[in-house]
PDB file of C-alpha atoms and ligand atoms in Angstrom:
ATOM      1  CA  MET A 473      -0.011  -0.128   0.149  1.00  0.00           C
ATOM      2  CA  LEU A 474       3.171   2.647   0.171  1.00  0.00           C
ATOM      3  CA  PRO A 475       2.921   3.332  -3.408  1.00  0.00           C
ATOM      4  CA  ALA A 476      -0.550   4.822  -2.736  1.00  0.00           C
ATOM      5  CA  LEU A 477       0.691   7.539   0.085  1.00  0.00           C
ATOM      6  CA  PRO A 478       1.458  10.186  -2.132  1.00  0.00           C
ATOM      7  CA  PHE A 479      -1.395   9.570  -4.289  1.00  0.00           C
ATOM      8  CA  LEU A 480      -3.909   9.851  -1.016  1.00  0.00           C
ATOM      9  CA  ALA A 481      -1.645  13.052   0.391  1.00  0.00           C
ATOM     10  CA  LEU A 482      -2.763  14.695  -2.967  1.00  0.00           C
ATOM     11  CA  VAL A 483      -6.198  14.099  -2.171  1.00  0.00           C
ATOM     12  CA  SER A 484      -6.373  15.032   1.164  1.00  0.00           C
ATOM     13  CA  ALA A 485      -4.421  18.389   0.081  1.00  0.00           C
ATOM     14  CA  ALA A 486      -7.145  18.909  -2.313  1.00  0.00           C
ATOM     15  CA  GLN A 487      -9.870  18.408  -0.229  1.00  0.00           C
ATOM     16  CA  ALA A 488      -8.758  21.185   2.371  1.00  0.00           C
ATOM     17  CA  ILE A 489      -9.324  23.649  -0.489  1.00  0.00           C
ATOM     18  CA  PRO A 490     -12.779  24.419  -0.315  1.00  0.00           C
ATOM     19  CA  PHE A 491     -13.391  27.495  -2.205  1.00  0.00           C
ATOM     20  CA  PRO A 492     -12.796  26.315  -5.760  1.00  0.00           C
ATOM     21  CA  PHE A 493     -14.462  22.690  -5.282  1.00  0.00           C
ATOM     22  CA  LYS A 494     -17.420  24.688  -3.548  1.00  0.00           C
ATOM     23  CA  PHE A 495     -17.574  27.237  -5.960  1.00  0.00           C
ATOM     24  CA  LEU A 496     -17.783  24.646  -8.884  1.00  0.00           C
ATOM     25  CA  GLY A 497     -20.798  22.560  -7.198  1.00  0.00           C
ATOM     26  CA  TRP A 498     -17.951  20.100  -5.446  1.00  0.00           C
ATOM     27  CA  ASN A 499     -20.000  18.281  -2.629  1.00  0.00           C
ATOM     28  CA  THR A 500     -23.270  19.984  -3.931  1.00  0.00           C
ATOM     29  CA  GLN A 501     -25.943  18.207  -3.438  1.00  0.00           C
ATOM     30  CA  ILE A 502     -29.193  19.695  -4.731  1.00  0.00           C
ATOM     31  CA  PRO A 503     -32.274  17.226  -3.868  1.00  0.00           C
ATOM     32  CA  PHE A 504     -33.982  15.764  -6.729  1.00  0.00           C
ATOM     33  CA  GLN A 505     -37.375  17.347  -6.952  1.00  0.00           C
ATOM     34  CA  PRO A 506     -39.605  14.990  -8.880  1.00  0.00           C
ATOM     35  CA  SER A 507     -42.076  17.024 -11.371  1.00  0.00           C
ATOM     36  CA  VAL A 508     -44.914  16.667 -13.252  1.00  0.00           C
ATOM     37  CA  PHE A 509     -43.744  15.154 -16.558  1.00  0.00           C
ATOM     38  CA  SER A 510     -44.717  13.206 -19.917  1.00  0.00           C
ATOM     39  CA  VAL A 511     -42.591  11.841 -22.456  1.00  0.00           C
ATOM     40  CA  TYR A 512     -43.439  13.029 -26.041  1.00  0.00           C
ATOM     41  CA  PRO A 513     -43.132  11.100 -28.850  1.00  0.00           C
ATOM     42  CA  PRO A 514     -40.469  11.701 -31.113  1.00  0.00           C
ATOM     43  CA  LYS A 515     -40.771  14.591 -33.698  1.00  0.00           C
ATOM     44  CA  ASP A 516     -38.665  16.197 -36.422  1.00  0.00           C
ATOM     45  CA  GLU A 517     -35.857  17.927 -34.782  1.00  0.00           C
ATOM     46  CA  SER A 518     -33.606  20.418 -36.221  1.00  0.00           C
ATOM     47  CA  GLY A 519     -29.785  19.269 -36.075  1.00  0.00           C
ATOM     48  CA  TRP A 520     -30.256  16.058 -34.915  1.00  0.00           C
ATOM     49  CA  VAL A 521     -32.636  13.116 -34.830  1.00  0.00           C
ATOM     50  CA  ASP A 522     -34.529  11.671 -31.607  1.00  0.00           C
ATOM     51  CA  PRO A 523     -32.874   8.322 -31.066  1.00  0.00           C
ATOM     52  CA  ARG A 524     -36.046   7.087 -30.199  1.00  0.00           C
ATOM     53  CA  VAL A 525     -37.449   7.278 -33.683  1.00  0.00           C
ATOM     54  CA  LEU A 526     -35.248   4.051 -34.940  1.00  0.00           C
ATOM     55  CA  GLY A 527     -35.243   1.889 -31.489  1.00  0.00           C
ATOM     56  CA  GLY A 528     -32.620   3.820 -29.728  1.00  0.00           C
ATOM     57  CA  GLN A 529     -32.916   5.913 -26.433  1.00  0.00           C
ATOM     58  CA  PHE A 530     -31.544   8.192 -24.159  1.00  0.00           C
ATOM     59  CA  ILE A 531     -29.894   6.292 -21.708  1.00  0.00           C
ATOM     60  CA  ASP A 532     -26.719   4.313 -22.885  1.00  0.00           C
ATOM     61  CA  VAL A 533     -25.614   0.666 -21.471  1.00  0.00           C
ATOM     62  CA  SER A 534     -22.856   0.054 -18.914  1.00  0.00           C
ATOM     63  CA  PRO A 535     -21.410  -3.277 -18.932  1.00  0.00           C
ATOM     64  CA  LEU A 536     -21.088  -3.295 -15.363  1.00  0.00           C
ATOM     65  CA  LEU A 537     -23.280  -2.049 -12.708  1.00  0.00           C
ATOM     66  CA  ARG A 538     -20.678  -0.598 -10.521  1.00  0.00           C
ATOM     67  CA  THR A 539     -21.674  -0.744  -6.830  1.00  0.00           C
ATOM     68  CA  GLY A 540     -18.847  -0.044  -5.045  1.00  0.00           C
ATOM     69  CA  LEU A 541     -15.876  -2.024  -4.221  1.00  0.00           C
ATOM     70  CA  PRO A 542     -14.750  -4.167  -6.251  1.00  0.00           C
ATOM     71  CA  LEU A 543     -16.425  -3.817  -9.355  1.00  0.00           C
ATOM     72  CA  THR A 544     -19.280  -6.186  -9.679  1.00  0.00           C
ATOM     73  CA  PRO A 545     -20.694  -7.816 -12.856  1.00  0.00           C
ATOM     74  CA  ASN A 546     -24.481  -7.449 -12.975  1.00  0.00           C
ATOM     75  CA  PRO A 547     -25.000 -10.939 -14.426  1.00  0.00           C
ATOM     76  CA  ALA A 548     -28.824  -9.439 -15.487  1.00  0.00           C
ATOM     77  CA  GLN A 549     -27.154  -7.039 -17.602  1.00  0.00           C
ATOM     78  CA  PHE A 550     -25.486  -9.358 -19.836  1.00  0.00           C
ATOM     79  CA  THR A 551     -28.337 -10.622 -21.006  1.00  0.00           C
ATOM     80  CA  THR A 552     -30.782  -8.087 -21.031  1.00  0.00           C
ATOM     81  CA  PRO A 553     -28.925  -4.577 -20.947  1.00  0.00           C
ATOM     82  CA  ARG A 554     -31.313  -2.017 -19.472  1.00  0.00           C
ATOM     83  CA  TYR A 555     -29.352   0.452 -16.879  1.00  0.00           C
ATOM     84  CA  GLY A 556     -27.384   2.872 -17.992  1.00  0.00           C
ATOM     85  CA  GLU A 557     -26.537   6.721 -17.972  1.00  0.00           C
ATOM     86  CA  PRO A 558     -28.459   9.550 -19.257  1.00  0.00           C
ATOM     87  CA  LEU A 559     -27.637  11.307 -22.448  1.00  0.00           C
ATOM     88  CA  ASN A 560     -28.388  14.604 -21.093  1.00  0.00           C
ATOM     89  CA  VAL A 561     -26.446  16.769 -23.716  1.00  0.00           C
ATOM     90  CA  ILE A 562     -26.482  17.118 -27.559  1.00  0.00           C
ATOM     91  CA  ILE A 563     -24.474  19.301 -29.800  1.00  0.00           C
ATOM     92  CA  SER A 564     -26.331  19.780 -32.521  1.00  0.00           C
ATOM     93  CA  ASN A 565     -25.530  19.959 -36.260  1.00  0.00           C
ATOM     94  CA  LEU A 566     -26.253  23.752 -36.376  1.00  0.00           C
ATOM     95  CA  SER A 567     -22.906  24.157 -34.852  1.00  0.00           C
ATOM     96  CA  ASP A 568     -19.821  24.983 -36.020  1.00  0.00           C
ATOM     97  CA  PRO A 569     -19.117  22.506 -38.669  1.00  0.00           C
ATOM     98  CA  PHE A 570     -15.386  21.913 -36.714  1.00  0.00           C
ATOM     99  CA  VAL A 571     -16.853  21.257 -33.834  1.00  0.00           C
ATOM    100  CA  LEU A 572     -18.644  18.289 -35.420  1.00  0.00           C
ATOM    101  CA  THR A 573     -15.115  16.640 -36.057  1.00  0.00           C
ATOM    102  CA  ASP A 574     -13.040  15.108 -33.867  1.00  0.00           C
ATOM    103  CA  GLU A 575     -10.420  17.376 -33.886  1.00  0.00           C
ATOM    104  CA  GLY A 576     -12.974  20.413 -33.440  1.00  0.00           C
ATOM    105  CA  PHE A 577     -14.998  18.790 -30.582  1.00  0.00           C
ATOM    106  CA  ARG A 578     -11.546  18.184 -28.691  1.00  0.00           C
ATOM    107  CA  TRP A 579     -10.243  21.862 -29.188  1.00  0.00           C
ATOM    108  CA  TYR A 580     -14.103  22.546 -27.933  1.00  0.00           C
ATOM    109  CA  TYR A 581     -14.532  20.374 -24.583  1.00  0.00           C
ATOM    110  CA  LYS A 582     -10.731  21.762 -23.840  1.00  0.00           C
ATOM    111  CA  SER A 583     -11.942  25.489 -24.160  1.00  0.00           C
ATOM    112  CA  ILE A 584     -14.900  24.456 -21.556  1.00  0.00           C
ATOM    113  CA  GLY A 585     -12.694  22.601 -19.034  1.00  0.00           C
ATOM    114  CA  PHE A 586     -12.502  19.092 -20.219  1.00  0.00           C
ATOM    115  CA  SER A 587      -9.763  16.952 -21.508  1.00  0.00           C
ATOM    116  CA  GLU A 588      -8.783  13.051 -22.349  1.00  0.00           C
ATOM    117  CA  GLU A 589      -7.970  10.749 -19.897  1.00  0.00           C
ATOM    118  CA  CYS A 590      -5.122  11.081 -17.105  1.00  0.00           C
ATOM    119  CA  LEU A 591      -1.905   9.963 -18.314  1.00  0.00           C
ATOM    120  CA  GLY A 592      -3.803   7.298 -20.363  1.00  0.00           C
ATOM    121  CA  LEU A 593      -5.229   6.120 -17.396  1.00  0.00           C
ATOM    122  CA  HIS A 594      -8.503   4.561 -18.361  1.00  0.00           C
ATOM    123  CA  TYR A 595     -10.422   3.266 -15.485  1.00  0.00           C
ATOM    124  CA  GLY A 596     -13.921   3.892 -16.834  1.00  0.00           C
ATOM    125  CA  HIS A 597     -15.651   1.024 -18.370  1.00  0.00           C
ATOM    126  CA  VAL A 598     -16.620   1.428 -21.961  1.00  0.00           C
ATOM    127  CA  HIS A 599     -20.735   2.262 -22.509  1.00  0.00           C
ATOM    128  CA  LYS A 600     -22.428   1.782 -25.434  1.00  0.00           C
ATOM    129  CA  ALA A 601     -25.161   3.686 -26.774  1.00  0.00           C
ATOM    130  CA  ASP A 602     -27.848   3.587 -29.499  1.00  0.00           C
ATOM    131  CA  LEU A 603     -28.687   6.694 -31.206  1.00  0.00           C
ATOM    132  CA  GLY A 604     -31.170   5.474 -33.618  1.00  0.00           C
ATOM    133  CA  ASP A 605     -28.508   6.075 -36.456  1.00  0.00           C
ATOM    134  CA  GLY A 606     -28.652   2.387 -37.643  1.00  0.00           C
ATOM    135  CA  ASP A 607     -25.371   1.140 -35.824  1.00  0.00           C
ATOM    136  CA  GLY A 608     -27.231  -0.441 -33.103  1.00  0.00           C
ATOM    137  CA  ARG A 609     -25.565   0.043 -29.658  1.00  0.00           C
ATOM    138  CA  LYS A 610     -22.126   1.607 -30.416  1.00  0.00           C
ATOM    139  CA  SER A 611     -19.122   2.105 -27.766  1.00  0.00           C
ATOM    140  CA  GLU A 612     -18.485   5.410 -26.937  1.00  0.00           C
ATOM    141  CA  HIS A 613     -16.064   7.432 -29.112  1.00  0.00           C
ATOM    142  CA  ILE A 614     -14.969  10.218 -26.645  1.00  0.00           C
ATOM    143  CA  LEU A 615     -14.234   9.774 -22.711  1.00  0.00           C
ATOM    144  CA  ALA A 616     -13.262  13.465 -21.220  1.00  0.00           C
ATOM    145  CA  ARG A 617     -12.659  14.606 -17.812  1.00  0.00           C
ATOM    146  CA  GLN A 618     -13.204  17.890 -16.514  1.00  0.00           C
ATOM    147  CA  HIS A 619     -10.087  20.136 -15.018  1.00  0.00           C
ATOM    148  CA  TYR A 620     -11.172  22.295 -12.309  1.00  0.00           C
ATOM    149  CA  PHE A 621      -8.958  24.394 -13.354  1.00  0.00           C
ATOM    150  CA  PRO A 622      -7.192  23.855 -16.750  1.00  0.00           C
ATOM    151  CA  ARG A 623      -3.812  25.002 -15.531  1.00  0.00           C
ATOM    152  CA  TRP A 624      -4.066  21.858 -13.213  1.00  0.00           C
ATOM    153  CA  GLY A 625      -4.634  19.319 -15.383  1.00  0.00           C
ATOM    154  CA  THR A 626      -7.014  16.487 -15.617  1.00  0.00           C
ATOM    155  CA  CYS A 627      -5.064  14.488 -13.578  1.00  0.00           C
ATOM    156  CA  TRP A 628      -6.528  16.692 -10.430  1.00  0.00           C
ATOM    157  CA  GLU A 629      -9.764  15.347 -11.891  1.00  0.00           C
ATOM    158  CA  THR A 630      -8.543  11.637 -11.667  1.00  0.00           C
ATOM    159  CA  LEU A 631      -7.428  11.971  -8.142  1.00  0.00           C
ATOM    160  CA  ILE A 632     -10.364  13.700  -6.712  1.00  0.00           C
ATOM    161  CA  GLY A 633     -12.992  12.715  -9.261  1.00  0.00           C
ATOM    162  CA  GLY A 634     -15.545  15.529 -10.576  1.00  0.00           C
ATOM    163  CA  ASN A 635     -17.090  15.746 -14.011  1.00  0.00           C
ATOM    164  CA  HIS A 636     -16.782  13.673 -17.043  1.00  0.00           C
ATOM    165  CA  PHE A 637     -18.732  12.809 -19.808  1.00  0.00           C
ATOM    166  CA  ARG A 638     -18.809  10.343 -22.786  1.00  0.00           C
ATOM    167  CA  ALA A 639     -19.725  10.883 -26.319  1.00  0.00           C
ATOM    168  CA  TRP A 640     -21.333   9.232 -29.174  1.00  0.00           C
ATOM    169  CA  LYS A 641     -21.491  10.838 -32.661  1.00  0.00           C
ATOM    170  CA  GLN A 642     -25.172  10.289 -34.491  1.00  0.00           C
ATOM    171  CA  ASN A 643     -22.949   8.829 -37.925  1.00  0.00           C
ATOM    172  CA  GLY A 644     -25.095   5.753 -38.571  1.00  0.00           C
ATOM    173  CA  THR A 645     -26.063   5.496 -42.705  1.00  0.00           C
ATOM    174  CA  ASP A 646     -29.707   6.110 -41.191  1.00  0.00           C
ATOM    175  CA  ALA A 647     -29.085   9.196 -39.267  1.00  0.00           C
ATOM    176  CA  SER A 648     -26.247  10.762 -40.170  1.00  0.00           C
ATOM    177  CA  THR A 649     -26.382  14.143 -38.689  1.00  0.00           C
ATOM    178  CA  GLY A 650     -22.860  14.651 -37.115  1.00  0.00           C
ATOM    179  CA  ALA A 651     -24.446  15.632 -34.052  1.00  0.00           C
ATOM    180  CA  TRP A 652     -22.645  14.648 -30.508  1.00  0.00           C
ATOM    181  CA  PHE A 653     -24.829  12.948 -27.831  1.00  0.00           C
ATOM    182  CA  LEU A 654     -23.237  13.324 -24.308  1.00  0.00           C
ATOM    183  CA  GLY A 655     -23.893  11.561 -21.451  1.00  0.00           C
ATOM    184  CA  ALA A 656     -21.901  13.838 -18.341  1.00  0.00           C
ATOM    185  CA  SER A 657     -22.303  13.197 -14.909  1.00  0.00           C
ATOM    186  CA  LYS A 658     -20.448  13.794 -11.421  1.00  0.00           C
ATOM    187  CA  GLU A 659     -18.443  11.594  -9.623  1.00  0.00           C
ATOM    188  CA  GLN A 660     -17.251  11.283  -5.761  1.00  0.00           C
ATOM    189  CA  ASP A 661     -13.537  11.113  -5.431  1.00  0.00           C
ATOM    190  CA  SER A 662     -11.125   8.188  -6.711  1.00  0.00           C
ATOM    191  CA  THR A 663     -11.077   6.691  -2.984  1.00  0.00           C
ATOM    192  CA  ARG A 664     -14.641   5.779  -3.370  1.00  0.00           C
ATOM    193  CA  HIS A 665     -14.012   4.203  -6.737  1.00  0.00           C
ATOM    194  CA  HIS A 666     -15.623   6.644  -9.204  1.00  0.00           C
ATOM    195  CA  MET A 667     -19.322   6.632  -7.846  1.00  0.00           C
ATOM    196  CA  ILE A 668     -21.605   9.227  -9.160  1.00  0.00           C
ATOM    197  CA  VAL A 669     -22.501  11.575  -6.910  1.00  0.00           C
ATOM    198  CA  PRO A 670     -26.125  11.833  -5.501  1.00  0.00           C
ATOM    199  CA  ASN A 671     -27.872  13.794  -8.294  1.00  0.00           C
ATOM    200  CA  GLY A 672     -24.921  13.424 -10.105  1.00  0.00           C
ATOM    201  CA  TYR A 673     -26.186  13.286 -13.446  1.00  0.00           C
ATOM    202  CA  ASN A 674     -27.999  16.542 -13.249  1.00  0.00           C
ATOM    203  CA  ILE A 675     -25.096  18.146 -11.457  1.00  0.00           C
ATOM    204  CA  GLY A 676     -22.539  16.929 -14.218  1.00  0.00           C
ATOM    205  CA  ARG A 677     -24.732  18.179 -17.134  1.00  0.00           C
ATOM    206  CA  ASP A 678     -25.647  21.525 -15.597  1.00  0.00           C
ATOM    207  CA  LEU A 679     -21.770  22.215 -14.907  1.00  0.00           C
ATOM    208  CA  LEU A 680     -20.857  21.283 -18.452  1.00  0.00           C
ATOM    209  CA  VAL A 681     -23.701  23.508 -19.493  1.00  0.00           C
ATOM    210  CA  GLN A 682     -22.775  26.561 -17.570  1.00  0.00           C
ATOM    211  CA  SER A 683     -18.936  26.383 -18.380  1.00  0.00           C
ATOM    212  CA  ALA A 684     -20.168  26.015 -22.255  1.00  0.00           C
ATOM    213  CA  ILE A 685     -22.697  28.976 -22.224  1.00  0.00           C
ATOM    214  CA  SER A 686     -20.186  31.356 -20.255  1.00  0.00           C
ATOM    215  CA  GLY A 687     -18.254  31.350 -23.440  1.00  0.00           C
ATOM    216  CA  SER A 688     -14.827  29.703 -24.105  1.00  0.00           C
ATOM    217  CA  SER A 689     -11.717  29.896 -26.229  1.00  0.00           C
ATOM    218  CA  TRP A 690      -8.719  27.627 -26.641  1.00  0.00           C
ATOM    219  CA  LYS A 691      -5.505  27.994 -28.187  1.00  0.00           C
ATOM    220  CA  GLY A 692      -6.974  31.466 -29.733  1.00  0.00           C
ATOM    221  CA  MET A 693     -10.154  29.755 -30.999  1.00  0.00           C
ATOM    222  CA  SER A 694     -13.328  31.400 -29.087  1.00  0.00           C
ATOM    223  CA  TRP A 695     -16.771  29.971 -28.739  1.00  0.00           C
ATOM    224  CA  VAL A 696     -20.440  31.040 -28.022  1.00  0.00           C
ATOM    225  CA  THR A 697     -22.741  28.507 -27.125  1.00  0.00           C
ATOM    226  CA  ASP A 698     -26.584  28.548 -27.107  1.00  0.00           C
ATOM    227  CA  VAL A 699     -28.315  26.148 -24.958  1.00  0.00           C
ATOM    228  CA  GLU A 700     -32.058  24.705 -25.516  1.00  0.00           C
ATOM    229  CA  TRP A 701     -33.411  22.796 -22.429  1.00  0.00           C
ATOM    230  CA  ARG A 702     -35.571  20.187 -23.531  1.00  0.00           C
ATOM    231  CA  ASP A 703     -38.160  18.171 -21.114  1.00  0.00           C
ATOM    232  CA  GLY A 704     -40.300  15.391 -22.391  1.00  0.00           C
ATOM    233  CA  LEU A 705     -37.430  13.150 -24.144  1.00  0.00           C
ATOM    234  CA  LEU A 706     -36.014  11.032 -21.497  1.00  0.00           C
ATOM    235  CA  GLU A 707     -38.157  10.496 -18.522  1.00  0.00           C
ATOM    236  CA  PRO A 708     -37.112  11.413 -15.183  1.00  0.00           C
ATOM    237  CA  GLY A 709     -36.553   9.447 -12.081  1.00  0.00           C
ATOM    238  CA  PHE A 710     -34.230   6.511 -11.701  1.00  0.00           C
ATOM    239  CA  LYS A 711     -35.638   3.796 -13.889  1.00  0.00           C
ATOM    240  CA  GLY A 712     -32.985   2.354 -16.072  1.00  0.00           C
ATOM    241  CA  ILE A 713     -30.244   4.457 -14.798  1.00  0.00           C
ATOM    242  CA  ASN A 714     -27.225   3.203 -12.967  1.00  0.00           C
ATOM    243  CA  HIS A 715     -26.808   3.181  -9.046  1.00  0.00           C
ATOM    244  CA  ALA A 716     -30.507   4.412  -9.220  1.00  0.00           C
ATOM    245  CA  ILE A 717     -29.619   7.424  -9.173  1.00  0.00           C
ATOM    246  CA  ALA A 718     -32.879  10.064  -9.838  1.00  0.00           C
ATOM    247  CA  GLN A 719     -32.113  12.443 -13.070  1.00  0.00           C
ATOM    248  CA  ASP A 720     -34.664  15.193 -14.103  1.00  0.00           C
ATOM    249  CA  GLY A 721     -35.112  14.206 -17.546  1.00  0.00           C
ATOM    250  CA  ARG A 722     -33.756  17.571 -18.695  1.00  0.00           C
ATOM    251  CA  ILE A 723     -31.696  17.813 -21.942  1.00  0.00           C
ATOM    252  CA  ALA A 724     -29.667  20.408 -22.907  1.00  0.00           C
ATOM    253  CA  ILE A 725     -29.520  21.074 -26.489  1.00  0.00           C
ATOM    254  CA  LEU A 726     -25.984  22.954 -27.362  1.00  0.00           C
ATOM    255  CA  THR A 727     -25.506  24.989 -30.577  1.00  0.00           C
ATOM    256  CA  VAL A 728     -22.037  25.891 -30.636  1.00  0.00           C
ATOM    257  CA  HIS A 729     -20.943  28.948 -32.848  1.00  0.00           C
ATOM    258  CA  ARG A 730     -17.232  30.119 -33.448  1.00  0.00           C
ATOM    259  CA  VAL A 731     -16.536  33.777 -32.790  1.00  0.00           C
TER     260      VAL A 731
HETATM  261  C1  NAG B2008     -28.419  18.226 -39.206  1.00  0.00           C
HETATM  262  O1  NAG B2008     -29.738  17.274 -39.029  1.00  0.00           O
HETATM  263  C2  NAG B2008     -30.856  17.289 -39.453  1.00  0.00           C
HETATM  264  C3  NAG B2008     -31.670  16.607 -38.601  1.00  0.00           C
HETATM  265  O2  NAG B2008     -32.326  17.472 -37.646  1.00  0.00           O
HETATM  266  C4  NAG B2008     -30.473  16.592 -40.982  1.00  0.00           C
HETATM  267  O3  NAG B2008     -31.394  16.279 -41.565  1.00  0.00           O
HETATM  268  C5  NAG B2008     -29.818  17.347 -41.582  1.00  0.00           C
HETATM  269  O4  NAG B2008     -28.606  16.916 -42.864  1.00  0.00           O
HETATM  270  C6  NAG B2008     -27.926  17.330 -40.677  1.00  0.00           C
HETATM  271  N1  NAG B2008     -27.445  18.352 -41.414  1.00  0.00           N
HETATM  272  C7  NAG B2008     -25.787  17.615 -41.969  1.00  0.00           C
HETATM  273  C8  NAG B2008     -24.991  18.596 -42.476  1.00  0.00           C
HETATM  274  O5  NAG B2008     -25.855  16.486 -41.572  1.00  0.00           O
HETATM  275  C1  NAG B2009     -18.259   8.250 -36.568  1.00  0.00           C
HETATM  276  O1  NAG B2009     -17.618   8.715 -35.726  1.00  0.00           O
HETATM  277  C2  NAG B2009     -16.795   8.636 -34.881  1.00  0.00           C
HETATM  278  C3  NAG B2009     -16.534   9.553 -34.201  1.00  0.00           C
HETATM  279  O2  NAG B2009     -15.674  10.505 -34.813  1.00  0.00           O
HETATM  280  C4  NAG B2009     -15.971   7.801 -35.606  1.00  0.00           C
HETATM  281  O3  NAG B2009     -14.733   7.133 -35.090  1.00  0.00           O
HETATM  282  C5  NAG B2009     -16.418   6.861 -36.724  1.00  0.00           C
HETATM  283  O4  NAG B2009     -15.468   6.732 -37.723  1.00  0.00           O
HETATM  284  C6  NAG B2009     -17.500   7.629 -37.349  1.00  0.00           C
HETATM  285  N1  NAG B2009     -18.132   6.412 -38.258  1.00  0.00           N
HETATM  286  C7  NAG B2009     -18.098   6.414 -39.715  1.00  0.00           C
HETATM  287  C8  NAG B2009     -18.822   5.203 -40.275  1.00  0.00           C
HETATM  288  O5  NAG B2009     -18.143   7.528 -40.108  1.00  0.00           O
END
């Protein structure tokens, strides 16, 4: 266990700095407030196609149910995968075309404080999502984690937990819109094995959206982002959701413009 010591020291050092973490939602637990809702049938959307039209859904599929220590396979999911994480953010194809490319999306998510895995350390399981684009369930294309402050680097996130997202591109031949579908969530620190915090799906989404709509830039490229909030695409609650963590069913549709 000795090699773990510097790691733990870093963790507690980070936890001793309350301000930036509180400010950015660290340890914030907004109680879930059930609301009256209905889920509407899919209709024509501009900038993306509703995955439900062709049998997809706004929940991804995770191969393992992470219930704590150690990771526990959930046998039910191998036969009938039903639990996953909400796809709670969409980047519409009405965005700047560069953002719809792999490279441009990376530039954009770096501008809003996310980056790829810390030092290539990949501890998450690959999730799959069916975006209704004819590809069926496909593995995530991107997993990115939030820097608390860009200059601190992703490693901070890896040590103390925080915000991350998985992303899939809607580019199967049946609905090749190029839109990005994201599942954002906020985790506990790594000593808790990356469990999603209570209300972590809503918090993760809201932090990402807040960062996006504040305007951003990275390496001299600047962006403004509009958001449209949508109810009625995803049922609120915890049905089908990993860890039985309720989410409010709201999906943020982002349109990113280069300025
Ligand atoms: C953007 O998405 C719409 C569906 O809402 C689709 O009809 C259109 O072809 C897409 N545009 C591009 C450039 O892929
Ligand atoms: C779909 O998009 C992903 C992510 O950009 C890419 O890796 C994949 O090759 C694309 N698939 C096709 C058929 O273009």
